[in-house]
Amino acid sequence: ASGLDFIRLPVDPGPFLAADAGRRGDLMAMLGAAVEAALAADLGVIVNVQANGATHYWNPERMVSSTGAPEFARYRAFVADVAGMLKDMAPSRVALEPVNEPPQDCTSEVWPKVQAALLTTARGSAKDLPLLTTGGCGSMVRGLTALDPAPLAEFEPILFTFHFYEPYLFSHQGAPWMGEPVYRALNNVPWPASAGSLEQTLASVRARMADDTERSDEAKKAAYEETEKVLKVYFDAQPDRRFIDGYLAQVSDWADGHGIAPGRIIMGEFGALRTDARYTAAPNPDRARYIADVRQCAEAAGFPWAFWDLFDGMGMMDDITRALDPAMVEALGLTMPPT
């Protein structure tokens, strides 16, 4: 799609750390080639080291839960290797994000220590490479606003990043990976809330639960009762674009208070699960409205953004044909490429 000026490239460190030296060299070459391909397409690149929480061994808990985590030393060495590879690539067009969505609490005293250790290592390998910093609790807004940027100044040049999926009842409806029981059958939640009704959404939830043969009636009953409660809160609040503006204003206030220009703060992820052959989630017209609202709010605040994701359930293209979704392209303010 035309209109993008940079991409965020997630890299799972697990396969690199599990590989022998020869295979790891091949993987590093593949990563380098991917960055070069993006640069050749006139795109800047943020390389994000993104541990996979679904794996049994090379996961965030074992690698970045603390500086004493079992595999933190090897993770840190990998960050150093990636920084060293990137340092000579297109100065000012490539940046490194050492961690995706830190698992620590928003006000954790552990996360700043983990982040400082990784930034120190990265800076030792690449003295001028821009590095992305973030707050705890999954890089949520309240994690960033709890972050004290003063100790990070020694690592300049740095950028800041946060992720935005509020309200989760909309963006993550129907997501099977969510732990809370309400999300499994949640669907047809409108955006803005005024585009639908509590009764319509609850009817869709009941229909979805009726088709669910894997959960007991007792579990479904408990989940439905909780769903009624949280959806009442959602519809009573009537979230719309003003809701998003209010959240992003917290980031702007934090930036103003610390003298940080908004262009240095990247909304590194946002999006919503789509309804397709795999998922029953947000109505796709509502999804497009939500994504357009979040994108426009970020731009109004002066924050660069990266959309999650290119493909899969939160993507902007078909998983099989790789055809771009025109509604997503429009919602992101981009233009379809020539056919």
Short mmCIF file of C-alpha atoms in Angstrom, two decimals:
data_model
loop_
_atom_site.label_atom_id
_atom_site.label_comp_id
_atom_site.label_asym_id
_atom_site.label_seq_id
_atom_site.Cartn_x
_atom_site.Cartn_y
_atom_site.Cartn_z
CA ALA A 1 0.00 0.00 0.00
CA SER A 2 1.28 3.44 -0.87
CA GLY A 3 1.75 6.00 1.87
CA LEU A 4 3.83 4.08 4.40
CA ASP A 5 7.23 5.53 5.25
CA PHE A 6 8.44 2.91 7.73
CA ILE A 7 7.62 -0.61 8.91
CA ARG A 8 8.04 -2.43 12.21
CA LEU A 9 9.70 -5.80 11.65
CA PRO A 10 9.16 -8.34 14.50
CA VAL A 11 11.91 -10.90 15.02
CA ASP A 12 11.45 -13.94 17.28
CA PRO A 13 14.76 -14.46 19.10
CA GLY A 14 13.95 -18.09 19.91
CA PRO A 15 15.03 -19.70 16.63
CA PHE A 16 18.27 -17.68 16.65
CA LEU A 17 19.13 -18.70 20.20
CA ALA A 18 18.18 -22.34 19.67
CA ALA A 19 20.25 -22.67 16.48
CA ASP A 20 23.84 -23.80 16.11
CA ALA A 21 26.40 -21.28 14.89
CA GLY A 22 25.98 -22.12 11.22
CA ARG A 23 22.21 -21.96 11.22
CA ARG A 24 22.26 -18.82 13.29
CA GLY A 25 24.51 -17.18 10.72
CA ASP A 26 21.98 -18.08 8.04
CA LEU A 27 19.15 -16.59 10.09
CA MET A 28 21.09 -13.37 10.68
CA ALA A 29 21.68 -13.13 6.95
CA MET A 30 17.95 -13.57 6.33
CA LEU A 31 17.17 -10.82 8.82
CA GLY A 32 19.69 -8.53 7.19
CA ALA A 33 18.21 -9.24 3.77
CA ALA A 34 14.71 -8.41 5.04
CA VAL A 35 15.90 -5.06 6.36
CA GLU A 36 17.72 -4.34 3.11
CA ALA A 37 14.58 -5.20 1.11
CA ALA A 38 12.53 -2.72 3.13
CA LEU A 39 15.17 -0.03 2.71
CA ALA A 40 15.26 -0.71 -1.03
CA ALA A 41 11.49 -0.09 -1.07
CA ASP A 42 12.17 3.35 0.45
CA LEU A 43 10.90 2.32 3.87
CA GLY A 44 12.49 2.96 7.22
CA VAL A 45 12.67 -0.07 9.53
CA ILE A 46 12.19 -0.64 13.25
CA VAL A 47 13.57 -4.08 14.05
CA ASN A 48 11.65 -5.35 17.08
CA VAL A 49 12.95 -8.30 19.09
CA GLN A 50 9.67 -10.01 19.93
CA ALA A 51 9.76 -13.09 22.14
CA ASN A 52 7.00 -15.60 21.50
CA GLY A 53 4.86 -16.17 24.57
CA ALA A 54 3.33 -19.31 23.05
CA THR A 55 6.57 -21.30 23.12
CA HIS A 56 7.54 -23.53 26.03
CA TYR A 57 11.16 -22.43 26.36
CA TRP A 58 12.27 -19.30 24.48
CA ASN A 59 9.51 -17.14 25.93
CA PRO A 60 9.41 -13.72 27.66
CA GLU A 61 9.37 -15.25 31.14
CA ARG A 62 12.63 -17.12 30.57
CA MET A 63 14.34 -14.27 28.72
CA VAL A 64 13.24 -10.83 29.94
CA SER A 65 11.28 -11.26 33.19
CA SER A 66 14.33 -9.92 35.08
CA THR A 67 18.07 -9.50 34.66
CA GLY A 68 18.32 -12.83 36.49
CA ALA A 69 16.02 -14.68 34.07
CA PRO A 70 17.51 -18.02 32.93
CA GLU A 71 18.16 -16.88 29.37
CA PHE A 72 18.55 -13.13 29.86
CA ALA A 73 22.28 -13.20 29.14
CA ARG A 74 21.77 -14.94 25.80
CA TYR A 75 18.87 -12.65 24.92
CA ARG A 76 21.04 -9.64 25.70
CA ALA A 77 23.83 -11.03 23.52
CA PHE A 78 21.35 -11.44 20.67
CA VAL A 79 20.26 -7.81 21.04
CA ALA A 80 23.93 -6.84 20.83
CA ASP A 81 24.37 -8.90 17.66
CA VAL A 82 21.34 -7.33 15.99
CA ALA A 83 22.47 -3.84 16.96
CA GLY A 84 25.90 -4.56 15.53
CA MET A 85 24.38 -5.73 12.26
CA LEU A 86 22.12 -2.69 11.96
CA LYS A 87 24.66 -0.02 12.85
CA ASP A 88 26.05 0.30 9.33
CA MET A 89 22.68 0.15 7.56
CA ALA A 90 21.16 3.41 6.34
CA PRO A 91 21.81 5.78 9.24
CA SER A 92 18.64 7.48 10.54
CA ARG A 93 16.42 5.01 8.64
CA VAL A 94 16.88 1.96 10.89
CA ALA A 95 16.13 1.62 14.62
CA LEU A 96 16.16 -1.22 17.15
CA GLU A 97 13.42 -2.04 19.66
CA PRO A 98 15.01 -4.50 22.13
CA VAL A 99 11.79 -5.82 23.75
CA ASN A 100 8.16 -6.20 22.72
CA GLU A 101 5.51 -5.52 25.39
CA PRO A 102 7.44 -5.95 28.66
CA PRO A 103 5.56 -8.36 30.96
CA GLN A 104 6.33 -6.48 34.19
CA ASP A 105 3.78 -4.31 36.01
CA CYS A 106 3.36 -0.67 35.00
CA THR A 107 5.23 0.61 38.05
CA SER A 108 7.64 -2.31 38.31
CA GLU A 109 11.15 -1.59 39.54
CA VAL A 110 12.37 -4.63 37.61
CA TRP A 111 11.57 -3.43 34.09
CA PRO A 112 13.77 -0.30 34.20
CA LYS A 113 16.71 -2.52 35.17
CA VAL A 114 16.02 -4.95 32.32
CA GLN A 115 15.63 -2.10 29.85
CA ALA A 116 18.80 -0.33 31.01
CA ALA A 117 20.82 -3.53 30.69
CA LEU A 118 19.58 -4.12 27.14
CA LEU A 119 20.10 -0.50 26.09
CA THR A 120 23.63 -0.55 27.52
CA THR A 121 24.44 -3.66 25.52
CA ALA A 122 22.87 -2.34 22.31
CA ARG A 123 24.62 0.99 22.66
CA GLY A 124 27.92 -0.80 23.16
CA SER A 125 27.48 -2.44 19.74
CA ALA A 126 26.09 0.59 17.90
CA LYS A 127 26.81 4.03 19.34
CA ASP A 128 24.56 5.97 16.94
CA LEU A 129 21.71 3.51 16.26
CA PRO A 130 18.32 4.88 17.42
CA LEU A 131 16.91 2.67 20.19
CA LEU A 132 13.25 2.39 21.19
CA THR A 133 12.36 2.54 24.86
CA THR A 134 9.03 1.76 26.50
CA GLY A 135 7.17 1.37 29.78
CA GLY A 136 6.03 -1.78 31.53
CA CYS A 137 2.70 -3.65 31.44
CA GLY A 138 2.82 -4.59 27.81
CA SER A 139 3.77 -1.11 26.57
CA MET A 140 0.30 0.17 27.41
CA VAL A 141 -0.33 3.89 27.79
CA ARG A 142 -0.19 3.70 31.56
CA GLY A 143 3.15 1.91 31.33
CA LEU A 144 4.65 4.73 29.29
CA THR A 145 3.23 7.46 31.50
CA ALA A 146 4.74 5.73 34.55
CA LEU A 147 8.17 5.72 32.89
CA ASP A 148 10.79 8.19 34.08
CA PRO A 149 12.70 9.11 30.91
CA ALA A 150 15.50 10.98 32.70
CA PRO A 151 17.74 7.93 33.34
CA LEU A 152 17.37 6.95 29.68
CA ALA A 153 19.01 10.12 28.38
CA GLU A 154 22.45 8.50 28.54
CA PHE A 155 21.38 6.12 25.78
CA GLU A 156 20.53 8.79 23.19
CA PRO A 157 19.55 8.70 20.43
CA ILE A 158 16.34 7.15 21.73
CA LEU A 159 12.69 7.05 20.78
CA PHE A 160 9.69 6.07 22.90
CA THR A 161 6.90 3.65 22.06
CA PHE A 162 3.52 2.51 23.34
CA HIS A 163 0.79 0.16 22.08
CA PHE A 164 -2.89 0.99 21.88
CA TYR A 165 -5.79 -1.50 21.90
CA GLU A 166 -8.30 0.27 24.14
CA PRO A 167 -11.08 -0.63 24.61
CA TYR A 168 -10.10 -4.29 24.60
CA LEU A 169 -13.77 -5.33 24.56
CA PHE A 170 -13.81 -4.00 21.03
CA SER A 171 -10.32 -4.72 19.71
CA HIS A 172 -9.99 -8.23 21.16
CA GLN A 173 -13.56 -9.51 20.90
CA GLY A 174 -13.49 -13.12 19.72
CA ALA A 175 -9.77 -13.53 20.42
CA PRO A 176 -9.18 -17.16 21.49
CA TRP A 177 -5.82 -16.34 23.09
CA MET A 178 -7.31 -13.99 25.68
CA GLY A 179 -7.40 -15.51 29.15
CA GLU A 180 -10.57 -13.84 30.40
CA PRO A 181 -13.64 -16.02 29.64
CA VAL A 182 -15.72 -13.19 28.15
CA TYR A 183 -13.59 -12.85 25.00
CA ARG A 184 -14.15 -16.33 23.57
CA ALA A 185 -17.78 -15.76 22.52
CA LEU A 186 -17.67 -11.98 22.36
CA ASN A 187 -18.61 -10.65 18.93
CA ASN A 188 -20.65 -7.97 17.21
CA VAL A 189 -19.45 -5.27 19.64
CA PRO A 190 -19.97 -2.04 17.66
CA TRP A 191 -17.69 0.94 17.09
CA PRO A 192 -18.58 3.51 18.06
CA ALA A 193 -20.85 2.07 20.74
CA SER A 194 -23.71 4.18 19.38
CA ALA A 195 -23.63 2.11 16.16
CA GLY A 196 -25.29 -0.83 17.94
CA SER A 197 -26.99 -1.84 21.15
CA LEU A 198 -26.43 -3.99 24.22
CA GLU A 199 -29.33 -6.24 23.23
CA GLN A 200 -27.97 -6.88 19.72
CA THR A 201 -24.49 -7.73 20.98
CA LEU A 202 -25.77 -10.01 23.75
CA ALA A 203 -27.91 -11.87 21.21
CA SER A 204 -24.79 -12.45 19.09
CA VAL A 205 -22.90 -13.67 22.15
CA ARG A 206 -25.67 -16.15 23.01
CA ALA A 207 -25.66 -17.47 19.45
CA ARG A 208 -21.90 -17.91 19.56
CA MET A 209 -22.08 -19.71 22.89
CA ALA A 210 -24.78 -22.04 21.59
CA ASP A 211 -22.33 -23.23 18.92
CA ASP A 212 -19.53 -23.78 21.45
CA THR A 213 -19.32 -27.51 22.19
CA GLU A 214 -16.02 -27.32 24.07
CA ARG A 215 -17.21 -25.43 27.15
CA SER A 216 -19.59 -26.76 29.77
CA ASP A 217 -22.99 -25.17 30.29
CA GLU A 218 -21.81 -24.04 33.70
CA ALA A 219 -18.74 -22.31 32.25
CA LYS A 220 -20.82 -20.65 29.55
CA LYS A 221 -23.35 -19.44 32.09
CA ALA A 222 -20.63 -17.86 34.23
CA ALA A 223 -19.00 -16.29 31.17
CA TYR A 224 -22.32 -14.90 29.98
CA GLU A 225 -23.08 -13.30 33.33
CA GLU A 226 -19.69 -11.60 33.28
CA THR A 227 -20.23 -10.57 29.66
CA GLU A 228 -23.50 -8.89 30.57
CA LYS A 229 -21.71 -6.84 33.23
CA VAL A 230 -18.78 -5.67 31.10
CA LEU A 231 -20.94 -4.91 28.06
CA LYS A 232 -23.29 -2.81 30.17
CA VAL A 233 -20.28 -0.74 31.22
CA TYR A 234 -19.20 -0.47 27.57
CA PHE A 235 -22.58 0.70 26.30
CA ASP A 236 -23.16 3.00 29.27
CA ALA A 237 -19.82 4.69 28.52
CA GLN A 238 -20.62 5.02 24.78
CA PRO A 239 -16.97 5.03 23.66
CA ASP A 240 -16.16 6.80 20.41
CA ARG A 241 -13.27 8.83 19.03
CA ARG A 242 -13.31 11.08 22.10
CA PHE A 243 -12.46 8.02 24.20
CA ILE A 244 -9.32 7.48 22.10
CA ASP A 245 -8.39 11.16 22.23
CA GLY A 246 -8.62 11.00 26.01
CA TYR A 247 -6.18 8.10 26.21
CA LEU A 248 -3.69 9.65 23.82
CA ALA A 249 -3.91 12.94 25.70
CA GLN A 250 -2.28 11.10 28.62
CA VAL A 251 0.71 10.38 26.39
CA SER A 252 0.82 13.98 25.17
CA ASP A 253 0.70 15.28 28.75
CA TRP A 254 3.53 12.94 29.74
CA ALA A 255 5.59 14.08 26.76
CA ASP A 256 4.95 17.75 27.48
CA GLY A 257 5.91 17.29 31.11
CA HIS A 258 9.25 15.80 30.13
CA GLY A 259 10.00 18.01 27.13
CA ILE A 260 9.72 15.16 24.62
CA ALA A 261 8.63 16.03 21.09
CA PRO A 262 5.61 13.97 19.93
CA GLY A 263 7.47 12.89 16.81
CA ARG A 264 9.78 10.87 19.08
CA ILE A 265 6.87 8.83 20.45
CA ILE A 266 5.72 5.96 18.24
CA MET A 267 2.39 4.21 18.58
CA GLY A 268 4.08 0.93 17.74
CA GLU A 269 0.95 -1.24 17.59
CA PHE A 270 -2.78 -0.78 17.21
CA GLY A 271 -5.53 -2.76 15.52
CA ALA A 272 -8.51 -5.03 16.06
CA LEU A 273 -9.38 -8.65 15.32
CA ARG A 274 -11.39 -9.15 12.14
CA THR A 275 -14.27 -11.46 11.34
CA ASP A 276 -13.17 -14.01 8.73
CA ALA A 277 -13.06 -17.77 8.17
CA ARG A 278 -11.08 -18.26 11.39
CA TYR A 279 -12.52 -15.66 13.75
CA THR A 280 -15.92 -14.31 14.71
CA ALA A 281 -15.07 -10.91 16.10
CA ALA A 282 -15.70 -7.27 15.27
CA PRO A 283 -18.07 -6.46 12.42
CA ASN A 284 -15.66 -5.46 9.68
CA PRO A 285 -17.22 -2.02 8.99
CA ASP A 286 -16.90 -1.24 12.71
CA ARG A 287 -13.32 -2.48 12.69
CA ALA A 288 -12.51 -0.09 9.86
CA ARG A 289 -14.10 2.82 11.74
CA TYR A 290 -12.15 2.01 14.89
CA ILE A 291 -8.82 1.72 13.08
CA ALA A 292 -9.46 4.97 11.23
CA ASP A 293 -10.28 6.73 14.50
CA VAL A 294 -7.15 5.47 16.27
CA ARG A 295 -4.93 6.35 13.32
CA GLN A 296 -6.40 9.83 12.97
CA CYS A 297 -6.13 10.49 16.71
CA ALA A 298 -2.46 9.47 16.70
CA GLU A 299 -1.73 11.68 13.71
CA ALA A 300 -3.53 14.61 15.35
CA ALA A 301 -1.31 14.15 18.41
CA GLY A 302 1.80 14.01 16.23
CA PHE A 303 2.65 10.36 16.95
CA PRO A 304 4.06 8.18 14.15
CA TRP A 305 2.34 4.79 14.04
CA ALA A 306 2.72 1.17 12.98
CA PHE A 307 -0.33 -1.04 12.43
CA TRP A 308 -0.58 -4.57 13.81
CA ASP A 309 -0.56 -6.58 11.60
CA LEU A 310 0.15 -7.23 7.95
CA PHE A 311 -1.67 -10.58 7.86
CA ASP A 312 -3.42 -13.07 10.18
CA GLY A 313 -6.52 -12.14 12.17
CA MET A 314 -5.50 -8.56 12.85
CA GLY A 315 -4.06 -8.03 9.41
CA MET A 316 -4.70 -5.87 6.39
CA MET A 317 -4.35 -8.55 3.73
CA ASP A 318 -5.84 -11.93 2.91
CA ASP A 319 -3.83 -14.80 4.41
CA ILE A 320 -4.06 -16.91 1.26
CA THR A 321 -4.11 -14.52 -1.69
CA ARG A 322 -2.07 -11.75 0.00
CA ALA A 323 -4.55 -9.28 -1.49
CA LEU A 324 -4.80 -6.05 0.49
CA ASP A 325 -8.13 -5.23 2.14
CA PRO A 326 -9.29 -1.94 0.57
CA ALA A 327 -11.24 -1.02 3.72
CA MET A 328 -8.10 -1.34 5.85
CA VAL A 329 -6.02 0.58 3.34
CA GLU A 330 -8.56 3.40 3.45
CA ALA A 331 -8.82 3.30 7.25
CA LEU A 332 -5.06 3.71 7.47
CA GLY A 333 -5.10 6.69 5.13
CA LEU A 334 -3.10 4.82 2.50
CA THR A 335 -3.73 4.21 -1.19
CA MET A 336 -4.04 0.91 -3.01
CA PRO A 337 -1.01 0.03 -5.14
CA PRO A 338 -1.50 0.06 -8.91
CA THR A 339 -2.70 -3.27 -10.28
#
